Coordinates of C-alpha atoms and ligand atoms in Angstrom, one line a residue:
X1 CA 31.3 -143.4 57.7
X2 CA 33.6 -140.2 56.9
X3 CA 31.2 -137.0 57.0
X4 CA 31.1 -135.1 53.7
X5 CA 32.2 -131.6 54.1
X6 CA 34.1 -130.8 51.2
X7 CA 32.9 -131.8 47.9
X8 CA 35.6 -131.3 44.5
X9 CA 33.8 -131.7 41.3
X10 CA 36.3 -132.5 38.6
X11 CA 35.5 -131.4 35.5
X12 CA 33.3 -128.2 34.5
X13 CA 31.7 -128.6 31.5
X14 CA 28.0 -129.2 30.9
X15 CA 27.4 -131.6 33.6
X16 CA 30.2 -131.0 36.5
X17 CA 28.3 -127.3 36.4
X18 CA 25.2 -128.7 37.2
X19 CA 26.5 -130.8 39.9
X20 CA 28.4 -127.9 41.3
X21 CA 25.4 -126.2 41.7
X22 CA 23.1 -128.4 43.5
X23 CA 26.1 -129.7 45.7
X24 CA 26.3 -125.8 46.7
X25 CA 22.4 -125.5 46.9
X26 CA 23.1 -128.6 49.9
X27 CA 25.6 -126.7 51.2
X28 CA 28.9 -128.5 50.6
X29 CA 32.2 -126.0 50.6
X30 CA 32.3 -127.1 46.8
X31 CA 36.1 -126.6 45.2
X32 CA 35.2 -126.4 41.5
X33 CA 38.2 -128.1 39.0
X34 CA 39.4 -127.9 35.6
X35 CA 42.1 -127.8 33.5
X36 CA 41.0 -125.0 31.1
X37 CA 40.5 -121.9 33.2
X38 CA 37.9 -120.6 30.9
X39 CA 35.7 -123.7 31.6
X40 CA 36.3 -123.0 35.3
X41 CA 35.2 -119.1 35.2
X42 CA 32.1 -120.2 32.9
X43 CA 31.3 -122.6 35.2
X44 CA 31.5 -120.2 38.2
X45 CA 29.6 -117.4 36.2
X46 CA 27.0 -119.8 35.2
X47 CA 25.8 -121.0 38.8
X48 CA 26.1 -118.1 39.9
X49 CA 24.0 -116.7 37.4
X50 CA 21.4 -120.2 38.1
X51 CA 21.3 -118.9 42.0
X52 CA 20.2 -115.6 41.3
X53 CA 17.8 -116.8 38.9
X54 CA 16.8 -119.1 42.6
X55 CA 17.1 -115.9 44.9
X56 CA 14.8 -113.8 42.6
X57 CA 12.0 -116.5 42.8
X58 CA 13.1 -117.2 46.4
X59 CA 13.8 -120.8 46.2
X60 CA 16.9 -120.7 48.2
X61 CA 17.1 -121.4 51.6
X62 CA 16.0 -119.3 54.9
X63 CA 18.4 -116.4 54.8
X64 CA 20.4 -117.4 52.2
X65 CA 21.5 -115.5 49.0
X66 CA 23.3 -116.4 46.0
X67 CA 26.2 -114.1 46.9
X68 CA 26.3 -116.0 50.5
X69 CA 25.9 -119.4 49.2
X70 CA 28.7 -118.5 46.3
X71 CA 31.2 -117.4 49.2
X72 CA 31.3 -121.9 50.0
X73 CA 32.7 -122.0 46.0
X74 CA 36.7 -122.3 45.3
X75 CA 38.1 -123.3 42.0
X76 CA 41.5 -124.5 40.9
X77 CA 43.3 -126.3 37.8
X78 CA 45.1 -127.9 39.7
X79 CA 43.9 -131.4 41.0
X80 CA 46.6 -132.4 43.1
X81 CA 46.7 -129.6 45.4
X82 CA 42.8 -128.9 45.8
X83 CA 42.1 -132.8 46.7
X84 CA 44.2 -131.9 50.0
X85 CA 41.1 -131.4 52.2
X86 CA 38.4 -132.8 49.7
X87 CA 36.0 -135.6 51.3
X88 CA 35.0 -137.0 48.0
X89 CA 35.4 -135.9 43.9
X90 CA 32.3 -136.0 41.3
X91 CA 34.1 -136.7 38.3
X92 CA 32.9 -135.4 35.0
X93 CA 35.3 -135.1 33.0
X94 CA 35.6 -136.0 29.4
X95 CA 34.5 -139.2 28.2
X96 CA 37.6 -140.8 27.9
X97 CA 39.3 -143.7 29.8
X98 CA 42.9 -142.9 29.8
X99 CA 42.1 -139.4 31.1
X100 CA 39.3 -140.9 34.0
X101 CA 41.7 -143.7 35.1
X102 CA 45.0 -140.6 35.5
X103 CA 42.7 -138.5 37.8
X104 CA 41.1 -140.8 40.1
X105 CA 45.3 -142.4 40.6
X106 CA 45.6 -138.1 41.3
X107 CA 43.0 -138.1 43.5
X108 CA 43.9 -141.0 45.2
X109 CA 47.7 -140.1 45.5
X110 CA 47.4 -136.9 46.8
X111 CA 43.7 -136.5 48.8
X112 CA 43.1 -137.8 52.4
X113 CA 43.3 -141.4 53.3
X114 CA 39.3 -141.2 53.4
X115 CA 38.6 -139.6 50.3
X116 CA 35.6 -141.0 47.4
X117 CA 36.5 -140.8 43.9
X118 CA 32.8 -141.0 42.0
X119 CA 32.3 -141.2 38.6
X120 CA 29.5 -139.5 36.3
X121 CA 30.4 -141.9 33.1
X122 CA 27.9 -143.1 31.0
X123 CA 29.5 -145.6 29.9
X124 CA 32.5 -147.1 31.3
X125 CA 33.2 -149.3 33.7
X126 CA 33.7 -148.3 37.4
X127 CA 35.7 -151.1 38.3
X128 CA 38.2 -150.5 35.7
X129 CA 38.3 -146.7 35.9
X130 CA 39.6 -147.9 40.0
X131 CA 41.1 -150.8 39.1
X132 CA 44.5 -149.3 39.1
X133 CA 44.8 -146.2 41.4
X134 CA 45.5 -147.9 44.8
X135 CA 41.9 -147.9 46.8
X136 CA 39.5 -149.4 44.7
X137 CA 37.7 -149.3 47.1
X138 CA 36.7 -146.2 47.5
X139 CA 35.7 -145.5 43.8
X140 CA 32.0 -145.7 42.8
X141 CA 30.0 -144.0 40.1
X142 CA 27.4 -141.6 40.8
X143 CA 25.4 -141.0 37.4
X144 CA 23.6 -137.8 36.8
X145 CA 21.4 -136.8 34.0
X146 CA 21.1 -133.7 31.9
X147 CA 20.5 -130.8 33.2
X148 CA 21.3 -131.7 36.6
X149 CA 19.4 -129.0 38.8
X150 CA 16.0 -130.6 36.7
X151 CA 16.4 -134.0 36.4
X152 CA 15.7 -136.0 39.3
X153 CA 17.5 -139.4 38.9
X154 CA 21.2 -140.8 39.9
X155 CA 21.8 -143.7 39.8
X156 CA 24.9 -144.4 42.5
X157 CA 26.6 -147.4 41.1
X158 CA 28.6 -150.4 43.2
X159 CA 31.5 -151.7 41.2
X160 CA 33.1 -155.1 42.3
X161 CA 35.6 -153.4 44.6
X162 CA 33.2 -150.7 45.7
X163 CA 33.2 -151.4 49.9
X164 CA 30.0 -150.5 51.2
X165 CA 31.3 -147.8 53.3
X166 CA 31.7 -146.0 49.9
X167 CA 28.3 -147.0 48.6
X168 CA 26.3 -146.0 51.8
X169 CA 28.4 -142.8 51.7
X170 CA 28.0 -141.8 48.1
X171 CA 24.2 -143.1 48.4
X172 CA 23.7 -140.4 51.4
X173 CA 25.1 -137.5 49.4
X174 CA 23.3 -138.1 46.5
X175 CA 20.2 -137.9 48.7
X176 CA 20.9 -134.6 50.0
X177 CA 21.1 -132.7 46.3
X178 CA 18.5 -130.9 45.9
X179 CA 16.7 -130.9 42.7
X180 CA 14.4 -128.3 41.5
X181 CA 11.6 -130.1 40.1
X182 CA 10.3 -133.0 42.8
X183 CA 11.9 -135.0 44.8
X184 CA 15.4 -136.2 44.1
X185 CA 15.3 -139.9 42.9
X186 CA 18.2 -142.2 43.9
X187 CA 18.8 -145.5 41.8
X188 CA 21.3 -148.1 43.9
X189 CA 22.8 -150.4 41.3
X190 CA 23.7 -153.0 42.5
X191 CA 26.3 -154.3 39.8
X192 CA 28.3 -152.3 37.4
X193 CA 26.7 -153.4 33.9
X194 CA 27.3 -151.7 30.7
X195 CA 24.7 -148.7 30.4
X196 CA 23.6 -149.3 34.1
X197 CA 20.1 -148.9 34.5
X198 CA 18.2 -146.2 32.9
X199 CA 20.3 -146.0 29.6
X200 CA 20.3 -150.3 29.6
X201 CA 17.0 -150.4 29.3
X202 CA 16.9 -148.2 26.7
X203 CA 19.7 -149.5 24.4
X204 CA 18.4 -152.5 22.8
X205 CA 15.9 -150.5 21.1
X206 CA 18.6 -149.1 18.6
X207 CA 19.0 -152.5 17.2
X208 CA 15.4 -151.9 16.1
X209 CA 15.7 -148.9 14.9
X210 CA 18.9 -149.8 13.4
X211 CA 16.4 -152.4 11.2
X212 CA 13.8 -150.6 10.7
X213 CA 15.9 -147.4 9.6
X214 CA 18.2 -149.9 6.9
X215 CA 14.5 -151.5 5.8
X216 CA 13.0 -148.1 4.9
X217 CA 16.2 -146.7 3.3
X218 CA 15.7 -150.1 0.9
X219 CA 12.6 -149.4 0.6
X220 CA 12.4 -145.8 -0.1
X221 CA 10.1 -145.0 2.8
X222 CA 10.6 -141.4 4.0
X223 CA 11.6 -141.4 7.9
X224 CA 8.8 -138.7 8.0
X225 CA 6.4 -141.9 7.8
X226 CA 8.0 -143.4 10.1
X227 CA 8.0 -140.8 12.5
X228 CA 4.3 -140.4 12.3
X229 CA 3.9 -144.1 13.1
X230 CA 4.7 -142.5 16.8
X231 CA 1.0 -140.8 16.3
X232 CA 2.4 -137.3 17.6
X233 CA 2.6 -139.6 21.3
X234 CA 6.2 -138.2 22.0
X235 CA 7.6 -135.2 22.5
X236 CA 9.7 -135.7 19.6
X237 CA 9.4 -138.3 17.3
X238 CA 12.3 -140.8 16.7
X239 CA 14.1 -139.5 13.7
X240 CA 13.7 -135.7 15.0
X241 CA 15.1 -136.8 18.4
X242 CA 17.8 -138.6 16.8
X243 CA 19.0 -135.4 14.9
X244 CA 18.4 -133.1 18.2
X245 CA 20.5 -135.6 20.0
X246 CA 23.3 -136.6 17.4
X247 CA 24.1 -139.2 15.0
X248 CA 27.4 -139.2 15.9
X249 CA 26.3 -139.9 19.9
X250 CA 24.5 -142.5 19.3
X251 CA 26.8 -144.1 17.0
X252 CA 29.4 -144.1 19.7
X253 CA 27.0 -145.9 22.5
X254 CA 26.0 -148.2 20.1
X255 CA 29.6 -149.4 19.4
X256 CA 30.1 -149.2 23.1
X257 CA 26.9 -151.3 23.4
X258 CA 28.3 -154.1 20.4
X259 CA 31.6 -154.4 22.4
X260 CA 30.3 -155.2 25.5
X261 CA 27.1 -156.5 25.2
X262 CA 26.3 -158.2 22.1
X263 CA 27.3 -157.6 18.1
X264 CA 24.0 -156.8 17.3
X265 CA 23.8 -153.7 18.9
X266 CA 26.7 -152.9 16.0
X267 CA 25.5 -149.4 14.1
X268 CA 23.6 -149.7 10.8
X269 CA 24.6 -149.2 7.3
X270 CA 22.8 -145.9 7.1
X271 CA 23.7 -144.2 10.1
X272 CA 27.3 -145.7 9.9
X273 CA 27.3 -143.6 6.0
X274 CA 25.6 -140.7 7.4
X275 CA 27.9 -140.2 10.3
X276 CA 31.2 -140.3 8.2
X277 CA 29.5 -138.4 5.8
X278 CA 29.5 -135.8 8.5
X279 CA 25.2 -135.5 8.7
X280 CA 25.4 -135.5 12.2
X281 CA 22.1 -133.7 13.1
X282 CA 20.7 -130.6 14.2
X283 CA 24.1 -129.8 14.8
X284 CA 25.7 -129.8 11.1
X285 CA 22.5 -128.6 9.6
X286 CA 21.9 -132.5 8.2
X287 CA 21.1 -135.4 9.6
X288 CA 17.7 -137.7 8.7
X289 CA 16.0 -133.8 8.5
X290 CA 17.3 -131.0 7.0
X291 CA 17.7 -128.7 9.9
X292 CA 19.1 -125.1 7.9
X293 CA 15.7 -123.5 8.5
X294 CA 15.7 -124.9 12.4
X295 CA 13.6 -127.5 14.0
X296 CA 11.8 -129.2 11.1
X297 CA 8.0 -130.1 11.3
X298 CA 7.5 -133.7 9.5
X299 CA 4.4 -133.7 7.8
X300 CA 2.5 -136.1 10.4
X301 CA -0.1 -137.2 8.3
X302 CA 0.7 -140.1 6.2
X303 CA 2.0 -143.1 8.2
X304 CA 4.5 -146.1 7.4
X305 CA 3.0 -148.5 9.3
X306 CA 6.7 -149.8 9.9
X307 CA 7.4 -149.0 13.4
X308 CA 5.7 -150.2 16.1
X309 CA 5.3 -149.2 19.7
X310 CA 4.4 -152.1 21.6
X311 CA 7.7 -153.9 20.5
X312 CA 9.3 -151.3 21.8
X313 CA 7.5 -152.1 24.9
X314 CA 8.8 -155.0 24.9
X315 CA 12.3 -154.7 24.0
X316 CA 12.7 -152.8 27.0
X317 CA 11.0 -155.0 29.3
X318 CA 12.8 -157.9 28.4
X319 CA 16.4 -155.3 29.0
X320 CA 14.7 -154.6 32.3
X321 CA 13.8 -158.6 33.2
X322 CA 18.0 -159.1 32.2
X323 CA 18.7 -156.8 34.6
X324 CA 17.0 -158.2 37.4
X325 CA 18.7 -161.6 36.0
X326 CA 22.1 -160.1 36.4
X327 CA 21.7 -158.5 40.1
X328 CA 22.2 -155.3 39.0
X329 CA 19.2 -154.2 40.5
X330 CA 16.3 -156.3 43.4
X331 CA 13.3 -155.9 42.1
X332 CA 11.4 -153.9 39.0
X333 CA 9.9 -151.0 40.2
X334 CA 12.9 -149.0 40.5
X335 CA 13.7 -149.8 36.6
X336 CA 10.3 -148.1 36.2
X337 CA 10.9 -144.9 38.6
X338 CA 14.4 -144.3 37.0
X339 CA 13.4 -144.2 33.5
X340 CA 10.6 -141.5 35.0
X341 CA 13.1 -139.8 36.8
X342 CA 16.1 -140.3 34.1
X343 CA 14.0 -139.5 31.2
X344 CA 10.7 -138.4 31.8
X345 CA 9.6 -141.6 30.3
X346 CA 7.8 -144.7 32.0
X347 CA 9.4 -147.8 32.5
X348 CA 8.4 -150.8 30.6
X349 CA 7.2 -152.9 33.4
X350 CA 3.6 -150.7 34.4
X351 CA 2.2 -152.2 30.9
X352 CA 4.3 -155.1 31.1
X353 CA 2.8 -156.4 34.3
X354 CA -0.2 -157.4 31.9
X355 CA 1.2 -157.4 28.7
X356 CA 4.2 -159.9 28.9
X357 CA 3.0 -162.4 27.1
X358 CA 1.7 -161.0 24.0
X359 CA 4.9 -158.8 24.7
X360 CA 6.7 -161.9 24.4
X361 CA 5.1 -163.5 21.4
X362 CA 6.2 -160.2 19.3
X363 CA 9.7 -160.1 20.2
X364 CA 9.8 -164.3 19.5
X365 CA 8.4 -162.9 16.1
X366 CA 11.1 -160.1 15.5
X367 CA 13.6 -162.4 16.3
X368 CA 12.8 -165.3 13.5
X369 CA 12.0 -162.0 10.8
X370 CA 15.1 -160.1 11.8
X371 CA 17.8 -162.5 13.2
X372 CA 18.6 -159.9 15.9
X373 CA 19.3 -162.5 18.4
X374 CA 20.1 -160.2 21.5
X375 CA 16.2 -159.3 21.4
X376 CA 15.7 -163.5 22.3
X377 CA 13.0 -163.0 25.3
X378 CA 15.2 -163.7 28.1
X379 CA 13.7 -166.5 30.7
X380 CA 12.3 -164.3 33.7
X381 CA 10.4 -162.5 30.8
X382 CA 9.3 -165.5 29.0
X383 CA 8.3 -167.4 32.0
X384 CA 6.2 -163.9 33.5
X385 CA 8.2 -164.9 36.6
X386 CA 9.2 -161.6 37.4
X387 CA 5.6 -160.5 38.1
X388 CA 5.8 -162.0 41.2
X389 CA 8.7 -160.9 42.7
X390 CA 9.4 -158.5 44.5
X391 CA 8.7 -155.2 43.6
Ligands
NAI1 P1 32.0 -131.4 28.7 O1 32.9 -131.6 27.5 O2 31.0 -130.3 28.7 O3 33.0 -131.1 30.0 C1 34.1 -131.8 30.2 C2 35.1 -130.9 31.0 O4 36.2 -131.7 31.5 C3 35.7 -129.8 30.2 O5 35.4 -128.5 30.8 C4 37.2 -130.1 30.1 O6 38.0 -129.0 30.1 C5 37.3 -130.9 31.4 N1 38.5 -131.8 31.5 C6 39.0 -132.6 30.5 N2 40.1 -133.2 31.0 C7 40.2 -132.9 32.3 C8 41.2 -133.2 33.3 N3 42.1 -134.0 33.1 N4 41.0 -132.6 34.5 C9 40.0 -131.7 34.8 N5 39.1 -131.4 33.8 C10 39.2 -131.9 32.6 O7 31.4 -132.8 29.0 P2 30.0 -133.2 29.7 O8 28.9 -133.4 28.7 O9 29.9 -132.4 30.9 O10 30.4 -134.7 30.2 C11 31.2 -135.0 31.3 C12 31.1 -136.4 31.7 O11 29.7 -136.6 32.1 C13 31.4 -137.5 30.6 O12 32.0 -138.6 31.3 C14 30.0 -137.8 30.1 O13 29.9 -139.1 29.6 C15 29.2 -137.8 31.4 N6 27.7 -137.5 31.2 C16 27.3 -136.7 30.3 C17 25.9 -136.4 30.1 C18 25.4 -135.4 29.1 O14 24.2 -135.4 28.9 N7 26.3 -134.6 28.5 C19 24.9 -137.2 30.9 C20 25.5 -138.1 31.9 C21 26.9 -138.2 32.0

């Protein structure tokens, strides 16, 4: 195994400046990349601008201040030249294959015979974002999730060329980035599966809410009902989190998710109107909520009595029992610490452990009401096998 010295992050938007910091907090000689200068100099300004924020509270290390750990920080728009000396490249550039697949052929063209090309997709595949650049090999995908610096999981993804040289490498650095709240959390996955881990487990619960937003829409039930179904449980409920996040997001994984998964996961007629009508969200003032006068507060008090939280449940513990099915992952318990560490949410299998029966007995009843097929309970959940696996 190559030591890592010199870490390039590609890409310095929202995410490749998070990863630029923590890769400087671990003391990397980080080159920071991108083709728009002005993304580059934010990116710069803004971690420097996190470290003080570090210093000031002295969080960083013995000795060190943001000025000194700043001096290990090049930058460059130019990707050929600064992969010269690089020892492996975060990508996180934008989400788009074309542009993914022409950068890691780049890197591997023009960097050292040893250098890691790692992707922070989302959702594409690793293999095919190496397939063509000459050392599959040495490509891998190293997911973060936002903000970097806070959130504790990455998942560090094995595609089917991935040698384990790479793996054990790109595994190692993820270990070493710090994170500023706990412990870092690493997530091996084992295969490379559409949505990975901690957004797979997740997914198949927009074909429900796909449903249950089309029903109430028939129906005239106001998505403020709905949301109070939640009983004030999360954070945000599900049709003010939709907005905060996007319609237009979502809409996009989903599709993703109905092309490589299953045609079920294919948006709904509502969202699909809303989102070429343009009412994206918090972000174009519209979306399920009217968001002019900022957040909105749904009136909590009167529920639907539509949604309901332990299908959810098991939605995502069936996703999590397919995973294990499919070797992207040994055992369940790090479904369960990812989604913690991913999303500040727990897994599905804690409650599942003593719940998968009536679990499954709901989703066999969903299924026959909704013809949503993909939500079949899937053998290792249907059979409780999984509770005695390995952990
Ligand atoms: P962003 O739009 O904030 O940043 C993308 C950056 O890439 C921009 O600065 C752009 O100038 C640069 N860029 C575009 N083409 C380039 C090229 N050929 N060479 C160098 N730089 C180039 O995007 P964001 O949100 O940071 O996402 C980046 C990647 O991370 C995407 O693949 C996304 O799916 C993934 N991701 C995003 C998460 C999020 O919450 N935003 C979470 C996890 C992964």
């Amino acid at each position: 195994m190559v030591e890592i010295k010199n870490l390039l992050v590609l890409g310095t938007g929202l995410m490749g400046n998070g990863i630029g910091q923590v890769a400087l907090m671990a003391g990397y000689n980080v080159t920071l990349v991108d083709i728009v200068e002005e993304a580059l100099n934010k990116a710069a300004a803004d971690i420097e601008g996190g470290l003080k924020k570090l210093e000031a509270k002295g969080k960083l290390g013995e000795g060190e201040t943001a000025a000194s750990v700043m001096t290990k920080c090049a930058k460059s728009t130019d990707l050929a030249s600064a992969v010269k000396n690089a020892d492996i490249v975060i990508e996180a550039v934008i989400e788009k294959l074309s542009v993914k697949k022409d950068v890691c052929k780049t890197t591997m063209n023009n960097g050292p015979a040893h250098v890691i090309f790692a992707s922070n997709t989302s959702t594409m595949s690793i293999t095919e974002i190496g397939k063509d650049c000459g050392a599959p090999e040495r490509v891998c995908g190293m997911h973060f999730f936002n903000p970097v610096p806070l959130m504790s999981c990455i998942e560090v993804i094995k595609s089917a060329d991935t040698s384990d040289d790479t793996f054990n490498t790109a595994m190692d650095v993820a270990k070493k980035l710090p994170c500023l709240r706990g412990k870092r959390y690493i997530a091996p996955v084992l295969k490379d599966r559409p949505g990975f881990i901690v957004n797979r487990v997740n997914a198949p619960v927009g074909i429900y809410r796909s449903y249950i937003t089309d029903y109430a829409y028939e129906n005239g039930i106001p998505w403020e009902q709905i949301d109070a179904d939640t009983g004030g449980i999360m954070p945000m409920p599900p049709y003010v989190l939709a907005d905060y996040v996007g319609l237009d997001t979502s809409y996009h994984a989903a599709n993703y998710y109905a092309e490589t998964l299953h045609p079920d996961f294919t948006p709904g007629k509502v969202t699909t109107r809303m989102v070429k009508e343009g009412k994206l969200g918090r972000k174009t003032g519209q979306g399920y909520y009217d968001w002019s006068k900022g957040r909105p507060e749904p009136d909590m008090s009167k529920k639907a009595g539509l949604l309901d939280l332990e299908l959810i449940m098991a939605i995502r513990l069936n996703e999590g029992c397919r995973l294990i099915e499919e070797g992207v992952v040994t055992g369940w318990k790090v479904i369960d610490d990812a989604n913690m560490a991913g999303m500040n949410t727990p897994g599905p299998f804690g409650a599942g452990k003593n719940n998968w029966e009536k679990y499954t007995k709901k989703l066999e009843e969903f299924v026959e009401k909704s013809g949503r097929e993909y939500l079949k309970p899937c053998e290792l959940m249907r059979t409780g096998k999984f509770v005695n696996m390995k952990k």
